[in-house]
Each structure stands twice: as structure tokens, then as C-alpha cells.
Coordinates of C-alpha atoms in Angstrom, one line a residue:
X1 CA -6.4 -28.9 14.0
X2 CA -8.8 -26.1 14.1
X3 CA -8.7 -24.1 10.7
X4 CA -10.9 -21.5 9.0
X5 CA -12.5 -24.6 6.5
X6 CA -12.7 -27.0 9.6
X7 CA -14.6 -23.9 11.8
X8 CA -17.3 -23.0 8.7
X9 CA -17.7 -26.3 7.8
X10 CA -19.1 -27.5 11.7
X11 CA -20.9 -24.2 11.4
X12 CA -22.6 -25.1 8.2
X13 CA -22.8 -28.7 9.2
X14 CA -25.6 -27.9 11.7
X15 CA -28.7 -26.7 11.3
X16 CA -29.4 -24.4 14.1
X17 CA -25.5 -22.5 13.6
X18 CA -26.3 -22.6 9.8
X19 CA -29.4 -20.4 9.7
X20 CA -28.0 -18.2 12.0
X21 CA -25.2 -17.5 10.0
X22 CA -27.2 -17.2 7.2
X23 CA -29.8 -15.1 9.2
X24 CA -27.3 -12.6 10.4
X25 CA -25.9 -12.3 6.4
X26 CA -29.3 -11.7 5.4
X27 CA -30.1 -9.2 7.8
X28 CA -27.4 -7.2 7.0
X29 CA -27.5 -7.3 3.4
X30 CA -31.2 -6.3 3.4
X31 CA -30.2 -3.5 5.5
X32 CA -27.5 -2.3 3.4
X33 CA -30.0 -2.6 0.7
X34 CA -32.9 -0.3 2.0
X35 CA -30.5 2.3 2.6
X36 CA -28.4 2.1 -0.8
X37 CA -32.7 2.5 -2.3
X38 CA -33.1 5.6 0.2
X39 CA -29.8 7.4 -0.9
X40 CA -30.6 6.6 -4.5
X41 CA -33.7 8.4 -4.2
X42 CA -32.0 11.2 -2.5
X43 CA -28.9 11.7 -4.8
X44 CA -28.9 15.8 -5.5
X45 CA -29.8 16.8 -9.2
X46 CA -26.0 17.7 -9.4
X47 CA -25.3 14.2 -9.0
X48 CA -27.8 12.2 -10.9
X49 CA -25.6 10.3 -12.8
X50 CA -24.6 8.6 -9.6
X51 CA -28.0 7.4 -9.0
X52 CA -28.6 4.5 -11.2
X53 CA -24.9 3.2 -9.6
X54 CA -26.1 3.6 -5.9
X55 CA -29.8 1.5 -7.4
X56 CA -28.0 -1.0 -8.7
X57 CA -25.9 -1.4 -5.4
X58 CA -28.7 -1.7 -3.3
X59 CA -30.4 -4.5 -5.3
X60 CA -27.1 -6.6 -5.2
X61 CA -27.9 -6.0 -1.4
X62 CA -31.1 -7.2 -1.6
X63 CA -30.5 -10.0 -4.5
X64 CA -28.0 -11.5 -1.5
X65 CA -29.8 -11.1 1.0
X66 CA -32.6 -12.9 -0.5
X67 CA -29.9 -15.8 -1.6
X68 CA -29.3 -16.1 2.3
X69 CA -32.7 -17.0 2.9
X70 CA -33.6 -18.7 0.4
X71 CA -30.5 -21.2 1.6
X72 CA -32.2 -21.4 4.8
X73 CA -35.6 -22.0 3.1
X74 CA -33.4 -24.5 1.0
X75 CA -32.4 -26.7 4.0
X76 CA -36.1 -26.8 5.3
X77 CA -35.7 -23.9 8.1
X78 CA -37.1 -20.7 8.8
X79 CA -34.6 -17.5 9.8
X80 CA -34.0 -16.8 13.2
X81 CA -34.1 -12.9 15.1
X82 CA -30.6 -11.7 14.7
X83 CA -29.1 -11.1 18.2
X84 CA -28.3 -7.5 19.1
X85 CA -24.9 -7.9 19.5
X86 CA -24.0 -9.5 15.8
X87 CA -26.2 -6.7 14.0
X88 CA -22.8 -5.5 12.4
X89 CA -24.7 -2.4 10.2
X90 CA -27.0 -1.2 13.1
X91 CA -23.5 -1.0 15.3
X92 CA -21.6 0.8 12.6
X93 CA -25.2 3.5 12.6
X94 CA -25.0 3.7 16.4
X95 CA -20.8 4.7 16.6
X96 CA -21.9 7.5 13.8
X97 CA -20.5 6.0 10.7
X98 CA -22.5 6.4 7.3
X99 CA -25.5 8.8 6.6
X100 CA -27.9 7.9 9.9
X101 CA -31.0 6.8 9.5
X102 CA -32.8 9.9 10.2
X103 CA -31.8 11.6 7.5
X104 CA -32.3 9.3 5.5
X105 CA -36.1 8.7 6.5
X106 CA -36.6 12.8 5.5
X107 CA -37.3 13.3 2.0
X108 CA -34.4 15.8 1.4
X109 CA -32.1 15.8 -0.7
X110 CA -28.4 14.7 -0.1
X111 CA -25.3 16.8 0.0
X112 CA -22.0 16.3 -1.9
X113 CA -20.8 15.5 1.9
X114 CA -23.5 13.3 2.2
X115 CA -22.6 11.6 -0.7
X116 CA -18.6 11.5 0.1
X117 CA -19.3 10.1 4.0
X118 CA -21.6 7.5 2.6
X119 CA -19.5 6.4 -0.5
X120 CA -16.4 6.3 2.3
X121 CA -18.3 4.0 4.4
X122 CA -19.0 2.3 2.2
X123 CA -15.5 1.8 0.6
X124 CA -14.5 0.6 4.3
X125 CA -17.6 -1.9 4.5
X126 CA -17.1 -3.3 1.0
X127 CA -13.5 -3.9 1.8
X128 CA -14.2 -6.6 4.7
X129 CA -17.3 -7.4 2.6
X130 CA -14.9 -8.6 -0.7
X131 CA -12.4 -10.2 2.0
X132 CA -15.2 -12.0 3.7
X133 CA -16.3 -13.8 0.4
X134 CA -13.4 -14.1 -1.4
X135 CA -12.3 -16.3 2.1
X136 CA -15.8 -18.3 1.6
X137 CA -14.8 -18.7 -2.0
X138 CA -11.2 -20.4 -1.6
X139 CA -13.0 -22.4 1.2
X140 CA -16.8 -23.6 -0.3
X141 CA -16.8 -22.7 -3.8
X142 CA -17.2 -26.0 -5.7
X143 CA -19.6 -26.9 -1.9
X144 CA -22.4 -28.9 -3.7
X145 CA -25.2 -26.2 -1.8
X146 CA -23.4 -22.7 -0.9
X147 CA -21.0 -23.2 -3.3
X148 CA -22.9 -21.1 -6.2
X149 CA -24.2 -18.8 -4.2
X150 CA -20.9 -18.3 -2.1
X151 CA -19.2 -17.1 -6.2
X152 CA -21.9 -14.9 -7.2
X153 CA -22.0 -13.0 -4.2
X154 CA -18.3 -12.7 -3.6
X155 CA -18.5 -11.3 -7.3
X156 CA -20.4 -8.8 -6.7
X157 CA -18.6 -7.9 -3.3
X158 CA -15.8 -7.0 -5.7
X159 CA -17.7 -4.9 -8.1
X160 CA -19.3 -2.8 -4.8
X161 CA -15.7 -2.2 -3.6
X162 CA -14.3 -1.7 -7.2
X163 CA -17.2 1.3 -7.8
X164 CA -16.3 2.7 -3.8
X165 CA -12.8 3.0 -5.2
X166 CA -13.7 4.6 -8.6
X167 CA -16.7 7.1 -7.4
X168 CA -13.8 8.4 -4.0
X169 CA -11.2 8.9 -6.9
X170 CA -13.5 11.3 -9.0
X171 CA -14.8 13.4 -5.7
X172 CA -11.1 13.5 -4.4
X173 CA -10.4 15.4 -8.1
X174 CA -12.7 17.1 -7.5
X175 CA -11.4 18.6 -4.4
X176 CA -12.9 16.5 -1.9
X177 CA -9.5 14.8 -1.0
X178 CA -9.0 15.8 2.3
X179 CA -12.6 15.2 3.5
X180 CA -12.0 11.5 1.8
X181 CA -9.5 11.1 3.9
X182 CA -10.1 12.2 7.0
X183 CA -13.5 10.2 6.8
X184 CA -12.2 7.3 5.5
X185 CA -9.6 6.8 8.1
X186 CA -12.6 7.1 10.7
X187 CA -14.3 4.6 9.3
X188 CA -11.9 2.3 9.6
X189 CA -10.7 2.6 13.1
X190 CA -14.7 2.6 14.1
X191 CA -15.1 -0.9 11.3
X192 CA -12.3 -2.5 12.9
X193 CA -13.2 -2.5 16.8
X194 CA -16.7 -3.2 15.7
X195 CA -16.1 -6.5 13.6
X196 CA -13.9 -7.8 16.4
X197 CA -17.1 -7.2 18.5
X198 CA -19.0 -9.0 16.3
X199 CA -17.3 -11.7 15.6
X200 CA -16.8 -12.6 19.3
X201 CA -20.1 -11.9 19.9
X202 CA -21.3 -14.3 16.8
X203 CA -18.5 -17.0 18.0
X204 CA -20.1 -16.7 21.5
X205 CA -23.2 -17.6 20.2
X206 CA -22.1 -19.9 17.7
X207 CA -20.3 -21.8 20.4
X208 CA -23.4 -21.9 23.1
X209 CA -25.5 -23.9 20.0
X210 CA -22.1 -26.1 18.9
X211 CA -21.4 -27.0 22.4
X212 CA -17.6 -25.7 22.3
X213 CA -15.5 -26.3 25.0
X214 CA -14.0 -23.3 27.3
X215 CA -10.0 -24.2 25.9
X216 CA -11.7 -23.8 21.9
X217 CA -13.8 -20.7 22.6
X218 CA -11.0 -19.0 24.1
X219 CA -8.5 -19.9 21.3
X220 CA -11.1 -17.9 18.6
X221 CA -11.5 -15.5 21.1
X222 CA -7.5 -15.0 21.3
X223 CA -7.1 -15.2 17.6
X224 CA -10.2 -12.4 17.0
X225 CA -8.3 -10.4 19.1
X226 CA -5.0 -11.0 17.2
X227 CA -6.5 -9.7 14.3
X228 CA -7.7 -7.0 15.8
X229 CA -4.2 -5.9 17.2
X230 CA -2.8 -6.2 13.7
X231 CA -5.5 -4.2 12.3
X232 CA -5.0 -1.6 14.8
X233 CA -1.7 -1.1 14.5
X234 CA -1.2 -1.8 10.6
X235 CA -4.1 -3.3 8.9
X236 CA -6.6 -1.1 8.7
X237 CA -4.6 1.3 5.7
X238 CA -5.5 -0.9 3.5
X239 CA -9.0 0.1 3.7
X240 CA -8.1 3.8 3.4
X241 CA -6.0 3.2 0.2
X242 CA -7.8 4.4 -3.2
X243 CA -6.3 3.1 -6.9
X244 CA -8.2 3.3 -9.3
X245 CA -9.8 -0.7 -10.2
X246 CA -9.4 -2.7 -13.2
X247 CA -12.9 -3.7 -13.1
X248 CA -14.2 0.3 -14.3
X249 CA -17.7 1.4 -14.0
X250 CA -18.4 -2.2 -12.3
X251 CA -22.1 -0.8 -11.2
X252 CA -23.0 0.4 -14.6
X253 CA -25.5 -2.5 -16.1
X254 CA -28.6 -4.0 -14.5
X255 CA -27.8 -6.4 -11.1
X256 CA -27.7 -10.1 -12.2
X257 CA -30.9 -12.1 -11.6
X258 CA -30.9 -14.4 -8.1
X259 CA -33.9 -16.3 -9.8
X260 CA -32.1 -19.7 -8.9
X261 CA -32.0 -19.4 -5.5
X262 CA -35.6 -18.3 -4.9

């Protein structure tokens, strides 16, 4: 019976699918890293206080991105390029959603906009991020080689999405609401058509290297566009939601060493 464990496990099982999985994570984490470091730098004096927060995000980025190669490194690989057509974060830049990366090249100070759209984005991101790992938690957790890595990172998905929710609830009493709102629902329609993309481009892949037949690729295929339908029509308000978390100023201390995985 083909099942989310059964799926990841014959991913992770061979070599070739498992570091470019891995590569693909990595890629994307750096990413979201090198702009988290860019933003910091760029946080108005108004806002300083939000600086050491957006820091400390971007080197959880770059702490897991580093985990995801070193796993690689760990099984006696090297990465692999990361195809177009996965590159989630570059997809999300190209359909206009975060701060682009042309502003953030320019050594000018952010607006309280700027701040808003990127913290919205983010909120949006972290969401899938947080449901991504807390899946790859349930599944590999106690896994005898991802299974550390798989909890710390998932961890740290939670605080990143625990600080969105915080950071939108002070601007929207500030009287950013309405802007909050407006950009977070945009987010979220443009998120959701672009991880169904992705992930039928990455099971494309994933199948050419595994050898899938055309009956088993067509049933992930059917079932990533399942989800998408649901998330269409119903799903994606939970990414739009904002409470305020139990886990409160979740960014405030230095990011936990990835020593172990180097």
C-alpha cells in the first residue's frame, strides 16, 4: 500500500533520490537564510529591536541548511544542482511574494511595509515549513541517521512560525491590520499553487531516478492535486489565521549549535 512512510522511506533508501531531497532542502534553507541576514541588516532604526529576531532566523536557516549537507556528506555523496522547477523560494520571488531580491541587494533601509510583507510571507512559508517537519517527525524521528536532525529542525520550524505569528499580532495593533491581511491572504493563494508545482515537479524527478511506473506516478500526481483542491477551496485559512503562540518570544536567545552534524 503506498503511504507517506513507505514513499520517504524508498526515497531515502537510495542514494541518488536521497541527496536530492536533501539538496533541494538545503538550497532552500540557505536561501531563506541569506535573505533573513540581508533584512536584518536592513531593519529601520524604528525597528531595531526586531533585528536580532530576523538574525537569529536566518542562522536557523543556515544551521539547517548546513544539517542537509552534512547528511549528504554523511552518506559519502556530494549535492546535486537543484532543478529549476523544485527551487520552491526562487518560484515564490518570481510570482512577487516576499521583499524581491533587488531590494534587498541595495543598501537601503526597509519600510514598516517592507517589514509587514516579509514577516507575512514568511508566516505563510513557515506554516508549510512546521507541517513539513512535524510530518517527517511522526514518520523518521527515532530513524537511526535523519532521525536527530529530522527533531531539531522541525523544532525550530515551530519557533520561526510561533515568532511570524507574534511579530503580525504587534504590527496588526499597531494599525497594520488590514495590510496583514490582505498580504497574507495573497501569499497563500500564490504558496499553495506553487507547492503543488513543486511537488509534482520533485515527484517527477524523484520518479525518473526510482524507476516508478506510469499507474504510481499518476496516483501522487492525483493525490498532489487533491490537496491542492482542498487547499484552494478551504485549506489555505489556516495560513492566514494569527493567535497569539504559546511558545512567546521563540527567536529571542542565540540559534542552537548544528556542531554534530558538521
Amino acid at each position: 500500500m503506498l503511504s507517506a512512510k513507505s514513499l520517504f522511506e524508498e526515497i531515502l533508501d537510495n542514494d541518488e533520490s536521497f541527496r536530492l531531497f536533501c539538496s533541494i532542502a538545503a538550497s532552500g534553507e540557505s536561501q531563506g537564510g541569506w535573505e533573513n541576514a540581508r533584512i536584518a541588516a536592513l531593519v529601520p532604526a524604528v525597528e531595531r529591536d526586531l533585528a536580532p529576531k530576523v538574525v537569529r532566523h536566518g542562522a536557523d536557516e543556515d544551521k539547517h541548511g548546513r544539517i542537509f549537507n552534512a547528511l549528504i556528506k554523511k552518506r559519502g555523496l556530494t549535492p546535486v544542482e537543484v532543478p529549476g522547477d523544485t527551487d520552491y523560494t526562487m518560484l515564490l520571488e518570481r510570482r512577487g511574494i516576499g521583499l524581491a531580491h533587488d531590494k534587498l541587494h541595495r543598501d537601503e533601509p526597509l519600510t514598516v511595509q517592507d517589514l509587514v510583507t516579509y514577516l507575512a510571507h514568511s508566516r505563510v512559508t513557515e506554516q508549510r515549513a512546521s507541517e513539513q517537519m512535524e510530518l517527517l517527525r511522526r514518520l523518521f524521528g527515532d530513524h537511526p541517521d535523519i532521525g536527530r536532525a529530522v527533531k531539531m529542525i522541525s523544532h525550530d520550524e515551530d519557533n520561526h512560525l510561533a515568532y511570524c505569528h507574534e511579530e503580525l499580532l504587534r504590527f496588526a495593533y499597531a494599525g497594520h491590520g488590514r495590510d496583514i491581511q490582505r498580504t497574507l491572504r495573497e501569499c497563500a493563494h500564490v504558496e499553495i499553487r506553487v507547492y503543488r508545482d513543486v511537488s509534482l515537479a520533485v515527484m517527477a524527478h524523484m520518479g525518473r531516478i526510482l524507476g516508478w511506473s506510469r499507474a504510481k506516478a499518476a496516483v501522487l500526481a492525483a493525490s498532489i492535486h487533491a490537496v491542492y483542491a482542498y487547499e484552494r477551496a478551504h485549506g489555505w485559512r489556516r495560513m492566514v489565521s494569527l493567535a497569539m503562540p504559546d511558545r512567546r518570544n521563540a527567536l529571542g536567545g542565540p540559534a542552537a549549535s548544528a556542531a554534530e552534524f558538521a
